Coordinates of C-alpha atoms in Angstrom, one line a residue:
M1 CA -7.7 34.1 -22.5
E2 CA -7.7 33.0 -18.8
S3 CA -6.1 29.7 -18.1
L4 CA -8.4 26.9 -17.2
T5 CA -8.0 25.5 -13.7
S6 CA -9.3 22.4 -12.0
R7 CA -9.3 20.5 -8.7
M8 CA -6.2 18.6 -10.0
Q9 CA -4.0 21.6 -9.5
G10 CA -4.2 21.1 -5.7
V11 CA -3.2 17.4 -6.0
Q12 CA 0.5 16.4 -5.7
S13 CA 2.1 14.7 -8.7
P14 CA 2.9 11.0 -8.2
I15 CA 6.5 10.7 -7.3
I16 CA 7.3 7.3 -8.9
P17 CA 7.2 8.6 -12.5
V18 CA 9.3 11.6 -11.5
V19 CA 12.0 9.4 -10.0
G20 CA 11.6 7.0 -13.0
E21 CA 12.5 9.8 -15.3
L22 CA 15.6 10.6 -13.3
I23 CA 16.6 6.9 -13.4
K24 CA 16.0 6.8 -17.2
N25 CA 18.4 9.7 -17.6
S26 CA 21.1 8.0 -15.5
P27 CA 21.6 4.5 -17.1
G28 CA 22.8 1.8 -14.8
T29 CA 20.9 3.1 -11.7
I30 CA 19.7 0.5 -9.3
S31 CA 16.2 1.3 -8.0
L32 CA 15.4 1.0 -4.4
G33 CA 12.3 3.1 -5.2
Q34 CA 9.1 1.4 -6.4
G35 CA 7.3 -1.0 -4.2
V36 CA 7.1 -4.1 -6.3
V37 CA 8.4 -7.7 -5.9
S38 CA 11.0 -9.4 -8.1
Y39 CA 9.1 -12.6 -8.7
N40 CA 6.4 -13.6 -11.1
P41 CA 2.8 -14.8 -10.5
P42 CA 2.5 -18.5 -9.7
P43 CA 2.1 -20.8 -12.7
E44 CA -1.5 -21.6 -11.6
A45 CA -2.4 -18.0 -12.6
I46 CA -1.2 -18.5 -16.2
E47 CA -2.8 -22.0 -16.3
F48 CA -6.3 -20.4 -15.7
L49 CA -6.0 -18.2 -18.8
P50 CA -7.2 -20.9 -21.2
K51 CA -10.3 -21.2 -19.1
F52 CA -11.0 -17.5 -19.8
L53 CA -10.4 -18.0 -23.5
A54 CA -12.6 -21.1 -23.7
E55 CA -15.7 -19.2 -22.7
P56 CA -17.0 -17.2 -25.7
T57 CA -19.0 -14.8 -23.6
N58 CA -15.9 -13.6 -21.6
N59 CA -15.4 -10.8 -24.1
L60 CA -18.6 -9.2 -22.7
Y61 CA -19.0 -7.1 -19.5
K62 CA -19.3 -9.1 -16.3
S63 CA -20.6 -8.3 -12.9
V64 CA -19.5 -4.9 -11.5
E65 CA -18.4 -6.6 -8.2
G66 CA -16.4 -9.5 -9.8
I67 CA -17.0 -12.9 -11.2
P68 CA -18.7 -15.4 -8.8
P69 CA -15.9 -18.0 -8.7
L70 CA -13.4 -15.4 -7.7
L71 CA -15.7 -13.9 -5.0
T72 CA -16.2 -17.4 -3.6
A73 CA -12.4 -18.1 -3.6
L74 CA -11.7 -14.7 -1.9
A75 CA -14.4 -15.4 0.8
G76 CA -12.5 -18.6 1.6
K77 CA -9.1 -16.8 1.8
L78 CA -10.6 -14.1 4.0
Q79 CA -12.0 -16.6 6.4
A80 CA -8.8 -18.7 6.5
F81 CA -6.1 -16.1 6.6
N82 CA -7.8 -12.9 7.9
G83 CA -10.5 -14.3 10.2
I84 CA -13.1 -12.3 8.3
E85 CA -16.4 -14.0 7.7
I86 CA -18.5 -12.9 4.7
N87 CA -22.1 -12.8 5.8
E88 CA -25.3 -10.8 5.3
E89 CA -23.7 -7.7 6.9
N90 CA -20.7 -7.3 4.5
C91 CA -19.6 -8.2 1.0
I92 CA -16.6 -8.3 -1.4
V93 CA -16.0 -6.1 -4.3
V94 CA -13.2 -6.9 -6.7
T95 CA -11.3 -3.8 -7.9
A96 CA -8.6 -2.9 -10.4
G97 CA -6.0 -2.8 -7.6
S98 CA -6.5 -1.7 -4.0
N99 CA -5.8 2.0 -4.9
M100 CA -9.1 1.8 -6.8
G101 CA -10.7 0.3 -3.7
F102 CA -9.6 3.3 -1.7
M103 CA -11.0 5.7 -4.2
N104 CA -14.2 3.8 -4.3
A105 CA -14.5 4.0 -0.6
I106 CA -13.7 7.8 -0.3
L107 CA -16.3 8.7 -3.0
A108 CA -18.9 6.4 -1.4
I109 CA -18.6 7.7 2.2
T110 CA -17.9 11.5 1.8
N111 CA -19.3 14.8 0.6
P112 CA -16.9 17.6 -0.5
G113 CA -15.4 19.2 2.5
D114 CA -15.5 16.1 4.7
E115 CA -12.4 15.1 6.6
I116 CA -10.3 11.9 6.5
I117 CA -7.7 11.1 9.1
L118 CA -4.3 9.9 7.8
N119 CA -1.4 8.9 10.0
T120 CA 1.9 10.3 9.0
P121 CA 3.9 9.3 7.2
Y122 CA 1.0 8.5 4.9
Y123 CA 0.8 6.6 1.6
F124 CA 0.8 9.4 -1.1
N125 CA -2.0 7.9 -3.3
H126 CA -4.3 8.0 -0.3
E127 CA -3.7 11.7 0.2
M128 CA -4.1 12.3 -3.5
A129 CA -7.4 10.4 -3.7
I130 CA -8.8 12.4 -0.7
A131 CA -7.8 15.7 -2.4
M132 CA -9.4 14.6 -5.7
A133 CA -12.7 13.9 -3.9
G134 CA -12.7 17.5 -2.6
C135 CA -12.2 16.4 1.0
R136 CA -9.7 17.5 3.6
V137 CA -6.9 15.4 4.9
V138 CA -6.3 15.6 8.7
L139 CA -2.8 14.5 9.6
V140 CA -2.0 12.7 12.9
A141 CA 1.6 12.0 13.6
T142 CA 2.7 8.5 14.6
D143 CA 5.1 8.1 17.5
E144 CA 8.9 7.9 17.3
N145 CA 8.7 4.3 16.2
Y146 CA 6.0 5.1 13.6
Q147 CA 3.3 3.4 15.7
L148 CA -0.3 4.6 16.1
R149 CA -1.2 7.2 18.7
K150 CA -4.7 6.2 19.5
E151 CA -5.4 9.2 21.8
A152 CA -4.3 11.6 19.1
I153 CA -6.5 9.9 16.5
A154 CA -9.5 10.2 18.8
Q155 CA -8.8 13.9 19.5
A156 CA -8.5 14.6 15.8
I157 CA -12.1 13.5 15.1
T158 CA -14.6 16.3 14.4
P159 CA -18.2 16.3 13.2
K160 CA -16.8 16.4 9.6
T161 CA -14.6 13.2 10.0
R162 CA -15.8 10.3 7.9
A163 CA -12.9 7.8 8.3
V164 CA -9.6 6.9 9.9
V165 CA -7.1 5.2 7.6
T166 CA -4.5 2.7 8.8
I167 CA -2.0 0.8 6.7
S168 CA -0.5 -2.3 8.3
P169 CA 2.1 -3.6 7.4
N170 CA 2.9 0.0 6.6
N171 CA 3.9 1.8 3.5
P172 CA 6.3 3.7 3.7
T173 CA 7.7 2.7 7.1
G174 CA 7.5 -1.1 7.1
V175 CA 6.2 -1.2 10.7
V176 CA 3.4 -3.5 11.7
Y177 CA 0.7 -2.3 14.0
S178 CA -0.3 -4.5 16.9
E179 CA -3.6 -6.3 17.1
A180 CA -4.4 -4.3 20.3
A181 CA -3.7 -0.9 18.6
L182 CA -5.8 -1.8 15.5
R183 CA -8.7 -3.0 17.7
Q184 CA -8.6 0.2 19.7
V185 CA -8.7 2.3 16.5
N186 CA -11.5 0.1 15.2
Q187 CA -13.4 0.6 18.5
I188 CA -12.9 4.4 18.4
C189 CA -14.4 4.4 14.9
E190 CA -17.4 2.3 15.8
T191 CA -18.1 4.5 18.9
R192 CA -17.9 7.7 16.9
G193 CA -19.9 6.4 14.0
I194 CA -17.1 6.8 11.4
Y195 CA -15.4 4.3 9.1
H196 CA -12.1 2.5 9.7
I197 CA -10.4 2.0 6.3
S198 CA -7.8 -0.7 6.7
D199 CA -5.2 -1.0 3.9
E200 CA -3.7 -4.5 4.0
A201 CA -1.9 -4.7 0.7
Y202 CA 1.2 -6.1 2.5
E203 CA -0.6 -8.6 4.7
Y204 CA 1.7 -11.5 3.9
F205 CA 5.0 -9.6 4.4
T206 CA 5.8 -9.9 8.0
Y207 CA 9.1 -11.0 9.6
N208 CA 10.6 -12.2 12.9
G209 CA 7.5 -14.0 14.0
V210 CA 5.3 -10.9 13.8
K211 CA 1.7 -11.6 12.8
H212 CA -0.6 -9.6 10.7
F213 CA -4.0 -8.7 12.1
S214 CA -7.1 -7.6 10.1
P215 CA -9.4 -5.1 11.9
G216 CA -12.3 -6.7 9.9
A217 CA -11.9 -9.7 12.2
S218 CA -13.0 -7.5 15.1
G219 CA -16.7 -8.1 14.3
N220 CA -17.4 -4.5 13.5
S221 CA -18.8 -5.1 10.0
K222 CA -20.8 -1.9 10.0
F223 CA -17.9 0.6 10.1
T224 CA -14.9 -1.4 8.7
I225 CA -13.7 -1.1 5.1
S226 CA -10.8 -3.5 4.4
L227 CA -8.6 -3.2 1.3
F228 CA -6.5 -6.0 -0.2
S229 CA -4.3 -6.5 -3.2
L230 CA -2.7 -9.3 -5.3
S231 CA -0.1 -6.9 -6.7
K232 CA 2.5 -7.6 -4.0
A233 CA 2.2 -11.1 -2.7
Y234 CA 1.3 -12.7 -6.0
G235 CA 3.5 -10.6 -8.3
F236 CA 0.4 -9.2 -9.9
A237 CA 1.3 -5.5 -10.2
S238 CA 0.3 -5.0 -13.9
W239 CA -2.7 -7.4 -13.7
R240 CA -4.5 -4.8 -11.5
I241 CA -6.6 -7.0 -9.2
G242 CA -7.4 -6.0 -5.7
Y243 CA -10.6 -6.3 -3.6
M244 CA -12.4 -4.7 -0.7
V245 CA -14.6 -6.0 2.1
I246 CA -17.3 -3.4 2.8
P247 CA -20.4 -3.0 4.9
K248 CA -23.4 -4.2 2.9
H249 CA -25.0 -0.7 3.2
L250 CA -22.2 0.8 1.0
F251 CA -22.6 -1.8 -1.8
V252 CA -24.9 0.3 -4.0
A253 CA -22.8 3.5 -3.6
I254 CA -19.6 1.6 -4.4
K255 CA -21.2 -0.1 -7.4
K256 CA -22.1 3.3 -8.8
V257 CA -18.5 4.5 -8.5
Q258 CA -17.0 1.3 -10.0
D259 CA -19.5 1.1 -12.8
T260 CA -18.7 4.7 -13.8
I261 CA -15.0 4.4 -13.7
L262 CA -14.4 0.7 -14.6
I263 CA -17.7 -1.1 -15.3
C264 CA -16.1 -4.3 -14.2
P265 CA -12.6 -5.5 -13.2
P266 CA -10.7 -7.0 -16.2
V267 CA -12.1 -10.4 -16.6
I268 CA -9.0 -12.0 -17.9
S269 CA -7.1 -10.7 -14.8
Q270 CA -9.9 -12.1 -12.6
Y271 CA -9.3 -15.6 -14.0
A272 CA -5.6 -15.2 -13.4
A273 CA -6.4 -14.1 -9.8
L274 CA -8.6 -17.2 -9.4
G275 CA -5.7 -19.3 -10.5
A276 CA -3.2 -17.5 -8.3
L277 CA -5.3 -18.3 -5.2
Q278 CA -4.9 -22.0 -6.0
A279 CA -1.1 -21.8 -5.6
K280 CA 0.5 -24.0 -3.1
A281 CA 1.6 -22.4 0.2
E282 CA 5.2 -23.0 -0.8
Y283 CA 4.8 -20.2 -3.4
L284 CA 4.4 -17.5 -0.9
Q285 CA 6.7 -19.1 1.7
S286 CA 9.6 -19.4 -0.7
N287 CA 9.2 -16.0 -2.3
I288 CA 8.7 -14.0 0.9
G289 CA 11.5 -16.0 2.5
A290 CA 13.8 -14.8 -0.3
I291 CA 12.7 -11.2 0.4
A292 CA 13.4 -11.8 4.1
Q293 CA 17.0 -12.7 3.2
V294 CA 17.3 -9.5 1.1
R295 CA 15.8 -7.6 4.0
Q296 CA 18.4 -8.8 6.4
L297 CA 21.2 -7.9 4.0
V298 CA 19.8 -4.4 3.5
L299 CA 19.4 -3.9 7.3
D300 CA 23.0 -5.1 8.0
S301 CA 24.3 -2.5 5.5
L302 CA 22.0 0.3 6.7
N303 CA 23.2 -0.3 10.3
R304 CA 26.6 1.1 9.2
L305 CA 24.9 4.5 8.9
Q306 CA 24.3 4.8 12.6
G307 CA 24.9 8.5 13.5
L308 CA 24.1 9.6 10.0
C309 CA 20.6 8.2 9.8
S310 CA 17.9 7.0 12.2
I311 CA 16.6 3.6 11.2
T312 CA 13.3 2.6 12.9
P313 CA 12.8 -1.2 13.4
A314 CA 10.4 -2.5 10.8
N315 CA 9.0 -6.0 10.7
G316 CA 6.7 -5.8 7.7
A317 CA 6.2 -4.9 4.0
F318 CA 9.5 -4.4 2.1
Y319 CA 10.5 -0.9 3.2
F320 CA 12.8 0.9 5.6
F321 CA 12.2 4.6 6.3
L322 CA 15.3 6.5 7.1
K323 CA 15.7 9.9 8.8
V324 CA 18.9 11.4 7.5
N325 CA 20.7 13.8 9.8
T326 CA 21.1 16.6 7.2
Q327 CA 19.6 20.0 6.4
M328 CA 19.5 19.0 2.7
D329 CA 16.1 18.8 1.0
A330 CA 15.1 15.2 0.6
F331 CA 14.3 15.5 -3.2
E332 CA 17.7 17.1 -3.8
L333 CA 19.4 14.3 -1.9
V334 CA 17.5 11.8 -4.1
K335 CA 18.6 13.5 -7.2
K336 CA 22.2 13.5 -6.1
L337 CA 22.1 9.8 -5.2
I338 CA 20.8 9.0 -8.7
Q339 CA 23.1 11.2 -10.6
E340 CA 26.3 10.7 -8.7
Y341 CA 25.9 7.2 -7.1
K342 CA 23.3 5.5 -9.5
V343 CA 21.0 4.4 -6.8
A344 CA 17.3 5.6 -6.4
V345 CA 15.1 6.0 -3.3
I346 CA 11.9 7.9 -2.7
P347 CA 11.9 11.3 -0.8
G348 CA 10.0 11.4 2.5
T349 CA 8.2 14.6 1.5
T350 CA 5.9 12.7 -0.8
F351 CA 4.7 10.8 2.3
G352 CA 3.9 14.0 4.2
M353 CA 7.2 14.2 6.1
D354 CA 8.6 17.7 5.7
D355 CA 10.1 18.3 9.2
G356 CA 13.4 16.7 8.2
C357 CA 15.1 14.7 5.5
Y358 CA 13.5 11.3 5.1
L359 CA 14.0 8.5 2.5
R360 CA 12.0 5.4 1.8
V361 CA 14.2 2.4 0.8
A362 CA 12.3 -0.4 -1.0
Y363 CA 14.0 -3.8 -1.3
G364 CA 11.2 -6.1 -2.6
A365 CA 12.2 -5.9 -6.3
L366 CA 15.8 -7.0 -5.8
Q367 CA 17.7 -10.2 -5.9
K368 CA 20.4 -10.7 -3.3
E369 CA 23.3 -9.7 -5.6
T370 CA 21.6 -6.6 -6.9
A371 CA 20.4 -5.6 -3.4
Q372 CA 24.0 -5.9 -2.2
E373 CA 25.3 -3.6 -4.9
G374 CA 22.4 -1.2 -4.6
I375 CA 22.6 -0.8 -0.8
E376 CA 26.4 -0.4 -1.0
R377 CA 25.9 2.5 -3.4
L378 CA 23.3 4.0 -1.1
V379 CA 25.5 3.7 2.0
Q380 CA 28.5 5.1 0.2
G381 CA 26.5 7.9 -1.3
L382 CA 24.9 8.9 2.1
E383 CA 28.2 8.7 3.9
T384 CA 29.9 11.0 1.3
I385 CA 27.1 13.5 0.7
V386 CA 25.9 13.9 4.3
R387 CA 29.5 14.3 5.6
S388 CA 30.6 16.7 2.9

């Protein structure tokens, strides 16, 4: 009997579970791998759960796009923090995390065979979603500091291009794109009649006075799709709440996708999200401030690897992206670091970087003490392995 095949055979396997299995088989490993934060949701999130339980009809399906109080709260946040006004030309759709928002968008705007432009290094789940939709990824390399190359993006657009994707602050590099660069990409998309998909999951994580800019504030509502998440800033990873701001003309198409896959975002999680948005400003300030301290500790240690690694300045998210001066395969290096030095990072190949040995170092999930130990293991491991 012939083996059955499907489109999924052409989709890369998610790397986090693969590295997770290696960690499980090497007890005591400190993970600098998965992009999560160490802190919990604000107490306000938990305090809203009784409100969910008090309403007998909350066990039923709710609106595909999200419950009205949450949509109202999100509109207020978008206006205040992002400079995005919700009006008759756009709307909000609450999703089960921003990855779902990206999949919604791709399915809503493409036909099989269409093209989506990703800047390398890319976020692997974006590449996977495009492949699943039967579309083609067109890769555009960023510059030596992982910043956008606007001219190269413009040149990569063809009649089959449906969108350009940007991620700022960036996963996996941690760089923040300037307002000018994002406005230019947004203008290119508007001029060419394609969408600008802006992934802003790390919008609050900026350092050294660097400011986040949302392309949706440019006034180009017709061609801008903005993706947001509570997973990072509010410690909401398992609650699965994200949201998207979309042009109104995509609303019906995206509702079709979401109703098929999800029906509606988990209502109990939407109540928790509504509570989280009531948290005082000190919640984000103190928690992100603590991550900033860990970031500096990690950076100080990584700077000892000058000559062995190239470390690009990064003022956002909670990642550093290292280029290791070795001929070793990145995944083989990751395995060695876990098995011999009990520290885990993510290989750059999963982010589309196969022209050298790259590693993503994530520091958001660590307390100071654990971060110090983990980064020391990484530095020692790289010094020994690369020099041997």
